[in-house]
Each structure stands twice: as structure tokens, then as C-alpha cells.
mmCIF file of C-alpha atoms in Angstrom:
data_model
loop_
_atom_site.group_PDB
_atom_site.id
_atom_site.type_symbol
_atom_site.label_atom_id
_atom_site.label_comp_id
_atom_site.label_asym_id
_atom_site.label_seq_id
_atom_site.Cartn_x
_atom_site.Cartn_y
_atom_site.Cartn_z
ATOM 1 C CA MET F 1 -11.850 16.259 0.720
ATOM 2 C CA VAL F 2 -8.732 14.254 0.536
ATOM 3 C CA SER F 3 -10.999 10.876 0.491
ATOM 4 C CA ILE F 4 -13.476 9.199 -1.186
ATOM 5 C CA GLN F 5 -15.920 6.232 0.726
ATOM 6 C CA THR F 6 -18.118 3.941 -0.954
ATOM 7 C CA VAL F 7 -19.948 1.475 0.059
ATOM 8 C CA GLU F 8 -21.510 0.084 -2.737
ATOM 9 C CA ASN F 9 -23.690 -4.448 -3.693
ATOM 10 C CA GLY F 10 -20.868 -4.963 -0.146
ATOM 11 C CA ILE F 11 -18.081 -3.651 -2.109
ATOM 12 C CA ALA F 12 -16.003 -0.412 0.271
ATOM 13 C CA MET F 13 -13.729 1.714 -2.124
ATOM 14 C CA PHE F 14 -11.103 4.148 -0.321
ATOM 15 C CA GLN F 15 -10.610 6.599 -3.069
ATOM 16 C CA ILE F 16 -6.431 8.779 -2.115
ATOM 17 C CA ASN F 17 -8.441 11.654 -3.585
ATOM 18 C CA ARG F 18 -5.033 14.230 -4.700
ATOM 19 C CA PRO F 19 -4.565 13.638 -8.201
ATOM 20 C CA LYS F 20 -3.450 17.080 -8.433
ATOM 21 C CA LYS F 21 -0.215 16.006 -5.984
ATOM 22 C CA MET F 22 -0.187 12.026 -7.400
ATOM 23 C CA ASN F 23 -2.843 11.036 -4.276
ATOM 24 C CA ALA F 24 0.940 11.488 -2.121
ATOM 25 C CA ILE F 25 -0.781 10.071 1.004
ATOM 26 C CA ASN F 26 -0.557 13.825 3.883
ATOM 27 C CA PHE F 27 -1.777 13.328 7.186
ATOM 28 C CA ALA F 28 -5.269 13.647 6.516
ATOM 29 C CA VAL F 29 -5.295 10.923 4.735
ATOM 30 C CA MET F 30 -3.949 9.435 7.530
ATOM 31 C CA ASN F 31 -7.262 10.080 9.386
ATOM 32 C CA GLU F 32 -9.408 9.698 6.917
ATOM 33 C CA LEU F 33 -7.380 5.850 5.769
ATOM 34 C CA GLU F 34 -8.353 5.457 10.071
ATOM 35 C CA ALA F 35 -12.052 6.413 9.927
ATOM 36 C CA PHE F 36 -12.493 3.783 6.824
ATOM 37 C CA LEU F 37 -10.459 1.283 8.372
ATOM 38 C CA ASN F 38 -12.791 1.735 11.344
ATOM 39 C CA THR F 39 -15.494 1.991 9.267
ATOM 40 C CA ILE F 40 -14.755 -1.466 8.010
ATOM 41 C CA GLU F 41 -13.854 -4.037 11.190
ATOM 42 C CA ALA F 42 -17.826 -2.940 12.101
ATOM 43 C CA ASN F 43 -19.287 -3.907 9.377
ATOM 44 C CA GLU F 44 -19.761 -8.123 8.809
ATOM 45 C CA HIS F 45 -21.801 -6.596 5.459
ATOM 46 C CA ILE F 46 -18.601 -5.719 3.848
ATOM 47 C CA ASN F 47 -17.234 -8.459 1.357
ATOM 48 C CA TYR F 48 -14.263 -6.663 -0.451
ATOM 49 C CA VAL F 49 -12.228 -3.885 0.349
ATOM 50 C CA VAL F 50 -10.500 -1.859 -2.875
ATOM 51 C CA ILE F 51 -8.116 0.820 -2.319
ATOM 52 C CA THR F 52 -7.305 3.208 -4.870
ATOM 53 C CA GLY F 53 -6.293 6.705 -5.951
ATOM 54 C CA SER F 54 -8.313 9.124 -8.201
ATOM 55 C CA GLY F 55 -8.048 10.074 -11.667
ATOM 56 C CA ASP F 56 -6.237 7.839 -13.804
ATOM 57 C CA ARG F 57 -2.662 9.297 -13.718
ATOM 58 C CA ALA F 58 -1.305 7.846 -9.865
ATOM 59 C CA PHE F 59 -2.411 5.330 -7.721
ATOM 60 C CA CYS F 60 -0.177 6.736 -4.922
ATOM 61 C CA ALA F 61 2.855 8.609 -4.932
ATOM 62 C CA GLY F 62 3.989 7.839 -0.797
ATOM 63 C CA GLY F 63 4.106 10.160 1.365
ATOM 64 C CA ASP F 64 4.010 13.879 0.429
ATOM 65 C CA LEU F 65 7.755 14.765 0.940
ATOM 66 C CA ALA F 66 6.430 18.917 1.509
ATOM 67 C CA ALA F 67 4.358 17.600 4.277
ATOM 68 C CA PHE F 68 6.637 15.209 5.691
ATOM 69 C CA HIS F 69 9.865 17.892 5.642
ATOM 70 C CA GLN F 70 10.186 19.166 8.859
ATOM 71 C CA ILE F 71 10.392 16.051 10.205
ATOM 72 C CA GLN F 72 14.484 15.208 10.649
ATOM 73 C CA THR F 73 15.320 13.375 13.160
ATOM 74 C CA ALA F 74 14.509 9.182 13.894
ATOM 75 C CA LYS F 75 12.649 10.089 17.195
ATOM 76 C CA GLU F 76 9.681 12.741 15.073
ATOM 77 C CA ALA F 77 9.710 10.230 12.206
ATOM 78 C CA TYR F 78 8.706 6.872 14.397
ATOM 79 C CA PRO F 79 5.362 8.503 15.175
ATOM 80 C CA MET F 80 4.651 8.483 11.555
ATOM 81 C CA LEU F 81 6.472 5.660 10.533
ATOM 82 C CA SER F 82 5.089 2.963 12.363
ATOM 83 C CA ARG F 83 1.452 4.841 12.522
ATOM 84 C CA MET F 84 0.965 4.413 9.267
ATOM 85 C CA ALA F 85 3.215 1.512 9.460
ATOM 86 C CA GLY F 86 -0.251 0.093 11.932
ATOM 87 C CA LEU F 87 -2.775 1.156 9.992
ATOM 88 C CA LEU F 88 -1.572 -1.627 7.045
ATOM 89 C CA TYR F 89 -0.850 -4.223 9.403
ATOM 90 C CA ARG F 90 -4.927 -3.564 10.021
ATOM 91 C CA LEU F 91 -5.968 -2.973 6.467
ATOM 92 C CA ALA F 92 -4.061 -6.283 5.346
ATOM 93 C CA SER F 93 -6.069 -8.291 8.292
ATOM 94 C CA LEU F 94 -9.435 -7.410 6.418
ATOM 95 C CA PRO F 95 -11.672 -10.313 7.157
ATOM 96 C CA VAL F 96 -12.138 -9.922 3.554
ATOM 97 C CA PRO F 97 -10.244 -9.596 0.110
ATOM 98 C CA VAL F 98 -8.684 -6.882 0.016
ATOM 99 C CA ILE F 99 -8.065 -4.340 -3.320
ATOM 100 C CA ALA F 100 -4.921 -2.298 -4.455
ATOM 101 C CA LEU F 101 -6.497 -1.105 -8.086
ATOM 102 C CA VAL F 102 -3.201 -0.131 -9.448
ATOM 103 C CA ASN F 103 -4.677 3.350 -11.325
ATOM 104 C CA GLY F 104 -1.453 4.886 -12.102
ATOM 105 C CA THR F 105 1.948 5.009 -10.450
ATOM 106 C CA ALA F 106 2.538 3.721 -7.798
ATOM 107 C CA VAL F 107 6.047 4.646 -6.176
ATOM 108 C CA GLY F 108 7.480 4.565 -2.453
ATOM 109 C CA GLY F 109 5.186 4.537 -0.108
ATOM 110 C CA GLY F 110 2.379 3.949 -2.493
ATOM 111 C CA CYS F 111 3.729 0.388 -3.059
ATOM 112 C CA GLU F 112 3.612 -0.190 0.048
ATOM 113 C CA ILE F 113 0.117 0.172 0.265
ATOM 114 C CA ALA F 114 -0.329 -1.528 -2.345
ATOM 115 C CA SER F 115 0.715 -4.808 -0.823
ATOM 116 C CA ALA F 116 -1.051 -4.381 1.523
ATOM 117 C CA CYS F 117 -3.037 -5.802 -0.557
ATOM 118 C CA ASP F 118 -4.115 -9.996 -1.576
ATOM 119 C CA TYR F 119 -3.990 -8.365 -5.051
ATOM 120 C CA ARG F 120 -2.833 -5.895 -6.487
ATOM 121 C CA ILE F 121 -4.234 -5.068 -10.431
ATOM 122 C CA VAL F 122 -2.711 -3.031 -12.010
ATOM 123 C CA SER F 123 -2.928 -0.725 -14.991
ATOM 124 C CA ALA F 124 -1.361 -1.701 -18.584
ATOM 125 C CA LYS F 125 -0.091 2.221 -18.262
ATOM 126 C CA ALA F 126 0.446 2.186 -14.453
ATOM 127 C CA LYS F 127 3.594 1.798 -13.431
ATOM 128 C CA ALA F 128 5.676 1.138 -10.051
ATOM 129 C CA GLY F 129 8.851 1.180 -7.350
ATOM 130 C CA PHE F 130 9.992 0.753 -4.693
ATOM 131 C CA ILE F 131 12.515 3.652 -4.891
ATOM 132 C CA GLN F 132 12.540 4.556 -1.206
ATOM 133 C CA GLY F 133 16.725 3.673 -1.973
ATOM 134 C CA THR F 134 17.288 6.716 -4.428
ATOM 135 C CA LEU F 135 15.737 8.579 -1.272
ATOM 136 C CA ALA F 136 18.713 7.332 0.790
ATOM 137 C CA ILE F 137 15.755 5.415 2.959
ATOM 138 C CA THR F 138 14.457 2.226 3.160
ATOM 139 C CA THR F 139 10.389 0.351 3.405
ATOM 140 C CA GLY F 140 9.451 3.187 6.766
ATOM 141 C CA TRP F 141 5.506 1.205 6.944
ATOM 142 C CA GLY F 142 5.615 -2.396 6.801
ATOM 143 C CA GLY F 143 5.973 -2.802 2.596
ATOM 144 C CA ALA F 144 9.158 -5.127 3.162
ATOM 145 C CA THR F 145 7.852 -7.557 5.845
ATOM 146 C CA GLN F 146 4.458 -7.839 3.480
ATOM 147 C CA LEU F 147 6.631 -8.542 0.349
ATOM 148 C CA PHE F 148 8.785 -11.412 1.735
ATOM 149 C CA GLU F 149 4.992 -13.226 3.117
ATOM 150 C CA LYS F 150 3.569 -12.539 0.299
ATOM 151 C CA LEU F 151 6.419 -13.018 -3.112
ATOM 152 C CA GLN F 152 7.982 -15.827 -1.274
ATOM 153 C CA ARG F 153 11.250 -15.974 -3.367
ATOM 154 C CA PRO F 154 14.008 -13.307 -1.908
ATOM 155 C CA ASP F 155 15.820 -13.098 -3.816
ATOM 156 C CA LYS F 156 13.110 -11.016 -6.004
ATOM 157 C CA VAL F 157 12.608 -8.664 -3.363
ATOM 158 C CA MET F 158 15.766 -8.027 -2.281
ATOM 159 C CA GLN F 159 16.259 -7.155 -6.164
ATOM 160 C CA LEU F 160 12.393 -4.588 -6.087
ATOM 161 C CA LEU F 161 13.299 -3.045 -2.495
ATOM 162 C CA SER F 162 17.900 -2.837 -3.057
ATOM 163 C CA GLU F 163 17.721 -1.488 -7.250
ATOM 164 C CA ALA F 164 14.921 1.143 -6.669
ATOM 165 C CA LYS F 165 13.940 1.274 -9.821
ATOM 166 C CA ILE F 166 9.786 1.385 -11.583
ATOM 167 C CA HIS F 167 9.392 -1.188 -13.673
ATOM 168 C CA THR F 168 6.409 -1.909 -15.719
ATOM 169 C CA ALA F 169 2.742 -3.516 -14.879
ATOM 170 C CA ASP F 170 3.897 -6.616 -17.653
ATOM 171 C CA GLU F 171 7.470 -6.811 -15.804
ATOM 172 C CA LEU F 172 5.274 -6.534 -12.421
ATOM 173 C CA LEU F 173 2.923 -9.544 -13.174
ATOM 174 C CA GLN F 174 6.378 -11.524 -14.676
ATOM 175 C CA ILE F 175 8.088 -10.684 -11.123
ATOM 176 C CA GLY F 176 4.954 -11.252 -9.540
ATOM 177 C CA TRP F 177 3.601 -8.394 -7.435
ATOM 178 C CA ALA F 178 1.442 -7.691 -9.493
ATOM 179 C CA SER F 179 -2.416 -10.087 -9.558
ATOM 180 C CA ALA F 180 -3.472 -9.485 -12.473
ATOM 181 C CA VAL F 181 -3.591 -6.250 -15.935
ATOM 182 C CA TYR F 182 -6.209 -4.821 -16.358
ATOM 183 C CA GLU F 183 -7.109 -2.421 -20.239
ATOM 184 C CA GLY F 184 -8.455 0.724 -19.896
ATOM 185 C CA ASP F 185 -11.762 1.908 -17.529
ATOM 186 C CA SER F 186 -9.987 0.939 -14.254
ATOM 187 C CA LYS F 187 -13.664 0.343 -13.433
ATOM 188 C CA LYS F 188 -14.078 -2.740 -16.410
ATOM 189 C CA GLY F 189 -10.695 -3.869 -14.645
ATOM 190 C CA LEU F 190 -11.887 -4.229 -10.953
ATOM 191 C CA ALA F 191 -14.986 -5.894 -12.534
ATOM 192 C CA LYS F 192 -13.493 -8.251 -14.756
ATOM 193 C CA PHE F 193 -11.146 -9.228 -11.771
ATOM 194 C CA LEU F 194 -14.088 -9.542 -9.069
ATOM 195 C CA GLU F 195 -16.408 -11.633 -11.573
ATOM 196 C CA HIS F 196 -15.693 -15.679 -11.332
ATOM 197 C CA MET F 197 -14.808 -14.191 -7.460
ATOM 198 C CA MET F 198 -18.014 -13.194 -6.789
ATOM 199 C CA THR F 199 -19.354 -16.553 -7.962
ATOM 200 C CA ILE F 200 -18.453 -17.818 -5.043
ATOM 201 C CA HIS F 201 -19.339 -17.324 -1.368
ATOM 202 C CA PRO F 202 -18.169 -14.707 -0.022
ATOM 203 C CA ASN F 203 -18.178 -17.475 3.587
ATOM 204 C CA VAL F 204 -15.712 -19.062 1.648
ATOM 205 C CA HIS F 205 -13.338 -15.834 1.064
ATOM 206 C CA LYS F 206 -13.347 -14.578 4.942
ATOM 207 C CA THR F 207 -12.711 -18.149 5.992
ATOM 208 C CA TYR F 208 -8.375 -18.467 4.307
ATOM 209 C CA LYS F 209 -8.841 -15.273 4.846
ATOM 210 C CA LYS F 210 -8.805 -15.841 8.468
ATOM 211 C CA LEU F 211 -6.546 -18.774 8.011
ATOM 212 C CA ALA F 212 -3.924 -15.972 5.958
ATOM 213 C CA ILE F 213 -4.260 -13.746 8.752
ATOM 214 C CA ALA F 214 -3.878 -16.482 11.895
ATOM 215 C CA ASN F 215 -0.440 -17.501 9.040
ATOM 216 C CA TRP F 216 0.988 -13.342 9.344
ATOM 217 C CA GLU F 217 0.002 -14.189 14.267
ATOM 218 C CA ARG F 218 1.940 -16.924 14.193
ATOM 219 C CA ALA F 219 5.313 -14.894 11.687
ATOM 220 C CA ASP F 220 4.935 -11.401 14.336
ATOM 221 C CA VAL F 221 4.203 -10.167 10.779
ATOM 222 C CA GLU F 222 2.916 -6.357 12.566
ATOM 223 C CA ASN F 223 5.878 -6.665 14.797
ATOM 224 C CA ARG F 224 8.737 -7.172 12.445
ATOM 225 C CA MET F 225 6.644 -3.829 10.529
ATOM 226 C CA LEU F 226 7.118 -1.895 13.697
ATOM 227 C CA HIS F 227 10.936 -2.928 13.421
ATOM 228 C CA GLU F 228 10.779 -1.639 9.595
ATOM 229 C CA ALA F 229 9.712 1.077 10.774
ATOM 230 C CA GLN F 230 11.775 1.938 13.245
ATOM 231 C CA GLU F 231 15.236 1.056 10.891
ATOM 232 C CA CYS F 232 13.602 3.911 8.007
ATOM 233 C CA ALA F 233 13.453 6.607 10.844
ATOM 234 C CA ARG F 234 17.108 5.484 12.260
ATOM 235 C CA LEU F 235 17.706 6.535 8.070
ATOM 236 C CA TRP F 236 15.161 9.163 8.394
ATOM 237 C CA GLU F 237 18.043 11.071 10.655
ATOM 238 C CA SER F 238 20.850 10.802 8.390
ATOM 239 C CA ASP F 239 22.203 13.892 5.814
ATOM 240 C CA ALA F 240 21.921 11.748 3.025
ATOM 241 C CA HIS F 241 18.310 11.966 3.029
ATOM 242 C CA HIS F 242 18.301 14.969 3.277
ATOM 243 C CA GLU F 243 20.001 15.866 0.924
ATOM 244 C CA ALA F 244 18.342 13.433 -1.331
ATOM 245 C CA VAL F 245 14.832 14.927 -0.349
ATOM 246 C CA ASN F 246 15.897 18.891 -1.087
ATOM 247 C CA ARG F 247 17.452 18.070 -4.092
ATOM 248 C CA PHE F 248 13.805 16.452 -5.333
ATOM 249 C CA ILE F 249 12.094 19.236 -3.419
ATOM 250 C CA ASN F 250 13.555 21.552 -5.903
ATOM 251 C CA LYS F 251 13.263 19.707 -8.593
ATOM 252 C CA LEU F 252 9.765 19.940 -9.135
#
């Protein structure tokens, strides 16, 4: 089992269940995320969606390089990248608030997943960073597009992406990427964040989300995310990327 899907009290949770792999994404996780989205889109009784990782070490370490290592060319890379970008647009466009419960390390594509969510609740012990640049590629799942839409600070977004650094939870809060930082248990952190939100009728949240989605549609966010995947695919086939991946894998 690579994911755990639960629905309780109107809260649907998708938990990536690959703790030994730092909850990295492979094709099986993609398949299960797609199935989860199908379920949520068909269930009008869901009021909140939560995305998190198993254990307390990692939210998501991005794409599983071992699983994707056989992908060499832009033509081979684009189907994987565009598929995940499409899934993350669907995640962002769910008709309810979507919360990333960042229970541990989030790097690369893990940050892109969290950025697709409406809120990012980050453990005080967690660190996160858009480190794709260290592998000589860019964000490929639409994360840059999501950042430019949601942070509304192009200079901060460019810095986050281009420096490819790891940041602490407090730094992420100051930047505006983290919505809140919690101490201790992730379930308690989520409950505290939702405590006041759940005093407001779900229809209010759903209506505001509808307005947000309409704005993203006007801004052509979905096509921009797919273009982002295309640009990443172009860099994917470069020697610089393959050399960086080999260096990383050889360190493991």
C-alpha cells in the first residue's frame, strides 16, 4: 500500500505511505492520487481535504529518482511531468479547502504538491525547499505557476525557486509559503488549525473556493502548469541533469 485514504467528519485525507522512501512519488502513488481525486470530486459531503505523509520524518521527498531514472529524453519525461501537473491542478481545484499537513521534510516535487494546496500547515521541525535546481531542472509539476499565483511576490518566488535552498519552518512562515507552524503531534496541529475554520459553515468555504477557481481559470493556470512541465522536460534530457541525478543516486 503506497497511500492511505480516509474520510472522517467531512475530512478526507490522502497520506503517502512510503516512509522508507521519504514518501517519494512513484507511478503507483500517482495512480492512487488520481483515484482519490475521482472520489473527492464525486462526493459532495467532503468539506476539507488533507494531504500528508506517513511517519514524522517526511511529508514528501518529491519524485522517486530510482523510479524515474529510466526516463532520459524530453519525449519520455513530458508524459510523467504533465500527468502529475494535471493531477496537482485537479488537487488545487477541488471545490473545498485543501490543506497540506507538512509533517516533515518536503523537497522538490513535495513542495510542488504542498503549493497546490490552499494552506500549508508545517511542523516546527520540518524543512522544505524547491531544490530542483540542484538537479539542473526546474519545477515540472506546476509548482512555480502555483507559487506565482498564490504568493503574489515575484521576487520572493524567484528567490525560492532559483536559490534551490532548504528553509526552516519559521523562514517559510516569514516568506508566506507556510500558513501556520505547529509544535508536536501533526493531528493536534491540524485540529488547532481547523478549530476556528470549522465554526464557519462549509458552504462559505466552498463558495470562496469557487471564486478562487474562477480566478485561476481566467489566469489560464492549468495550461501554464502544463507549459511548465514542458520546459522541465526540455531540461530533463540534458547531460547536466543526468550527471546530477547519477551523483545523487551514487551518494545513497
